[in-house]
Amino acid sequence: MIITFPISIWICLKIIKEYERAVVFRLGRIQADKAKGPGLILVLPCIDVFVKVDLRTVTCNIPPQEILTRDSVTTQVDGVVYYRIYSAVSAVANVNDVHQATFLLAQTTLRNVLGTQTLSQILAGREEIAHSIQTLLDDATELWGIRVARVEIKDVRIPVQLQRSMAAEAEATREARARVLAAEGEMNASKSLKSASMVLSESPIALQLRYLQTLTTVATEKNSTIVFPLPMNILEGMGGLSYNDNKKAPNRA
């Protein structure tokens, strides 16, 4: 390097980007037990070998996995894992291919966790299952210098026949609930009508007044002419006249 200076300086100087780190091996040993960069680093020819490590977040797409749930239902589940390398030295020195290892571990963990759940638990508790998968992955990849940021379950596919059965079950449940609500409404309405009849029975003229109010409301909404009979007992309490008194008066004469 000294003899070929300054030509060799262009070979020895390396530029490391902000999101990268360089793990330098000098005669097979890691230098300073930590990665170098970002910026300008010096690499000695023939005796130094360096490996660049990207520290940005990596998206790992898990393909659909065929899973047998705890209640013996076959489903296909896919997901996505977001992780990043926080220790470049561990990612290079402790595992051969850190990304491939994380990908395979994510597939295995997804199948193992979902295999212990029922179908209803998988459909209703995706967030809890994703959090448990994230915890397991984070603990397993800590020695590799990996930190799992997030795990998401994208889709759960079930057989078409099972979908129809679940739809029929849900429809029957909704219909039964609707009948119960209708029966409760009828019961409450009957109680209200009973209370109203007891109030109206205390004053006979109140029923006729309610009748007139109903007719007024109908005429206002529909804007039409209404012909209705006027019962004779509506005159009860008005001037002391009644239908029975008018009927008995000629007999006395």
XYZ file of C-alpha atoms in Angstrom:
253
model
C 0.000 0.000 0.000
C 2.911 2.346 0.787
C 4.725 1.554 -2.446
C 1.636 2.110 -4.600
C 0.580 5.256 -2.743
C -1.372 7.403 -3.736
C -3.075 4.946 -6.106
C -3.789 2.459 -3.306
C -5.603 5.070 -1.223
C -8.561 4.896 -3.583
C -8.807 1.170 -2.947
C -8.483 1.455 0.830
C -11.048 4.181 1.390
C -14.667 3.053 1.464
C -17.828 5.110 1.886
C -20.556 3.741 4.138
C -24.049 5.254 3.844
C -26.084 6.552 6.753
C -28.337 3.493 6.913
C -25.460 1.006 6.517
C -22.790 -0.401 8.777
C -19.578 -2.227 7.815
C -18.326 -5.236 9.747
C -14.563 -5.404 9.123
C -12.654 -8.692 9.470
C -8.871 -8.287 9.776
C -7.113 -11.605 9.360
C -10.414 -13.282 10.199
C -11.137 -11.338 13.400
C -13.783 -8.647 13.842
C -12.250 -5.250 14.431
C -13.197 -3.382 17.629
C -16.164 -5.758 18.225
C -18.480 -3.277 16.550
C -19.461 -2.168 13.091
C -17.934 0.871 11.413
C -19.716 3.724 9.743
C -21.428 5.689 8.523
C -18.971 7.819 6.601
C -15.436 7.151 5.358
C -13.572 4.047 6.594
C -10.120 2.658 5.887
C -9.737 -0.923 4.688
C -6.330 -2.496 4.276
C -5.976 -4.527 1.109
C -5.299 -8.260 1.280
C -5.780 -8.493 5.054
C -9.171 -6.810 5.563
C -12.556 -8.065 4.432
C -15.703 -6.052 5.172
C -19.426 -6.857 4.953
C -22.058 -4.176 4.550
C -25.245 -4.551 6.609
C -28.431 -2.614 5.860
C -30.133 -1.310 9.023
C -33.406 -0.285 7.403
C -36.686 -2.023 8.220
C -37.266 -5.137 6.136
C -40.705 -6.404 5.089
C -41.023 -10.183 5.210
C -44.106 -11.441 3.380
C -45.200 -14.836 4.727
C -46.909 -16.883 1.986
C -50.227 -18.652 2.757
C -49.672 -21.435 5.281
C -52.095 -24.375 5.455
C -52.944 -24.801 9.131
C -55.064 -27.313 11.049
C -56.708 -25.454 13.920
C -57.431 -26.906 17.340
C -61.048 -27.642 16.354
C -59.857 -29.604 13.263
C -60.594 -26.955 10.622
C -58.201 -26.554 7.708
C -57.401 -22.914 6.952
C -54.850 -20.927 4.979
C -53.314 -17.947 6.746
C -50.764 -15.457 5.433
C -49.081 -12.543 7.155
C -46.303 -9.995 7.098
C -43.410 -9.354 9.490
C -41.544 -6.048 9.865
C -38.075 -6.277 11.390
C -34.742 -4.493 11.368
C -31.122 -5.276 12.257
C -29.942 -3.432 15.338
C -26.600 -5.230 15.741
C -24.656 -5.655 12.518
C -21.943 -7.754 14.198
C -24.453 -10.288 15.540
C -26.260 -10.467 12.194
C -23.009 -11.321 10.399
C -21.212 -13.463 12.983
C -24.057 -15.487 14.545
C -26.080 -16.613 11.530
C -25.246 -17.480 7.949
C -28.185 -15.714 6.226
C -30.085 -13.605 8.700
C -32.955 -12.724 6.364
C -33.579 -16.306 5.259
C -33.405 -17.521 8.847
C -35.926 -14.906 9.979
C -38.236 -15.756 7.074
C -38.276 -19.489 7.862
C -38.672 -18.857 11.585
C -41.655 -16.582 10.940
C -43.377 -19.301 8.904
C -42.812 -21.927 11.586
C -43.928 -19.654 14.416
C -47.096 -18.675 12.533
C -48.081 -22.330 12.060
C -47.264 -23.275 15.648
C -49.208 -20.431 17.233
C -52.296 -20.700 15.034
C -52.364 -24.488 15.455
C -53.194 -24.014 19.150
C -56.186 -21.734 18.444
C -59.717 -22.481 17.314
C -61.148 -20.957 14.166
C -63.337 -18.524 16.089
C -60.335 -17.394 18.149
C -58.297 -16.803 14.990
C -61.066 -14.750 13.378
C -61.834 -12.704 16.497
C -58.384 -12.294 18.059
C -55.997 -11.411 15.260
C -54.311 -8.621 17.185
C -53.611 -10.790 20.242
C -52.271 -13.623 18.069
C -50.071 -11.221 16.096
C -48.690 -9.797 19.346
C -47.836 -13.268 20.669
C -46.093 -14.156 17.381
C -44.118 -10.918 17.578
C -42.994 -11.711 21.138
C -41.852 -15.211 20.184
C -39.980 -13.992 17.114
C -38.324 -11.162 19.021
C -37.054 -13.535 21.701
C -35.760 -16.057 19.149
C -33.982 -13.523 16.907
C -32.342 -11.496 19.662
C -29.079 -13.438 19.293
C -29.113 -12.658 15.562
C -29.247 -8.911 16.128
C -32.839 -8.721 14.870
C -35.617 -6.656 16.434
C -39.137 -7.487 15.253
C -41.160 -4.278 14.995
C -44.574 -5.584 13.977
C -46.454 -8.713 12.874
C -49.751 -8.615 10.978
C -52.087 -11.423 9.881
C -53.349 -10.395 6.459
C -55.965 -12.966 5.510
C -57.618 -16.139 6.821
C -59.053 -18.383 4.116
C -61.532 -21.115 4.998
C -63.280 -23.676 2.724
C -66.346 -22.516 0.786
C -68.593 -25.156 2.353
C -67.600 -23.982 5.814
C -68.288 -20.384 4.806
C -71.821 -21.327 3.811
C -72.364 -23.169 7.085
C -71.112 -20.202 9.076
C -73.355 -17.840 7.092
C -76.398 -20.051 7.726
C -75.569 -20.204 11.424
C -75.173 -16.437 11.634
C -78.470 -15.898 9.794
C -80.301 -18.258 12.145
C -78.808 -16.489 15.144
C -79.896 -13.065 13.844
C -83.406 -14.348 13.101
C -83.740 -15.796 16.601
C -82.518 -12.530 18.110
C -85.003 -10.567 15.999
C -87.872 -12.749 17.222
C -86.829 -12.268 20.827
C -86.652 -8.497 20.355
C -90.057 -8.461 18.664
C -91.576 -10.448 21.552
C -90.037 -8.075 24.078
C -91.432 -5.120 22.124
C -94.919 -6.653 22.101
C -94.735 -7.251 25.838
C -93.644 -3.681 26.539
C -96.331 -2.336 24.215
C -99.016 -4.398 25.948
C -97.888 -3.085 29.326
C -98.054 0.487 28.053
C -101.518 -0.085 26.553
C -102.711 -1.580 29.822
C -101.484 1.476 31.727
C -103.121 3.791 29.177
C -106.437 1.924 29.408
C -106.389 2.242 33.183
C -105.874 6.008 32.883
C -108.618 6.365 30.280
C -111.061 4.303 32.347
C -110.909 6.876 35.124
C -112.506 9.526 32.832
C -114.912 8.377 30.057
C -114.597 11.653 28.195
C -110.820 11.178 27.896
C -111.272 8.371 25.357
C -113.356 10.601 23.111
C -110.836 13.428 23.390
C -108.072 11.038 22.411
C -110.181 9.942 19.466
C -110.547 13.549 18.313
C -106.808 14.186 18.692
C -106.040 11.164 16.517
C -108.406 12.402 13.802
C -106.815 15.850 13.913
C -103.364 14.347 13.492
C -104.453 12.212 10.540
C -106.124 15.173 8.847
C -103.027 17.326 9.275
C -100.639 14.732 7.820
C -102.785 13.487 4.924
C -104.591 16.822 4.263
C -107.952 15.166 3.445
C -111.590 15.404 4.500
C -112.616 12.873 7.131
C -116.215 11.947 7.922
C -116.599 10.204 11.228
C -119.579 9.260 13.423
C -120.145 11.229 16.599
C -121.105 8.890 19.439
C -123.986 10.086 21.606
C -122.128 9.317 24.806
C -119.671 12.077 23.935
C -122.306 14.450 25.254
C -122.062 12.858 28.679
C -120.802 15.359 31.127
C -121.711 18.254 28.805
C -124.822 19.947 30.211
C -126.007 16.810 32.050
C -127.349 15.162 28.848
C -126.921 11.564 27.897
C -128.144 9.137 25.287
C -130.199 7.170 27.820
C -131.948 10.330 29.091
C -133.019 11.310 25.580
C -134.338 7.816 24.962
C -136.424 7.649 28.154
C -138.008 11.129 27.866
C -140.815 10.225 25.354
C -141.879 7.194 27.400
C -142.585 9.421 30.419
C -144.810 11.656 28.285
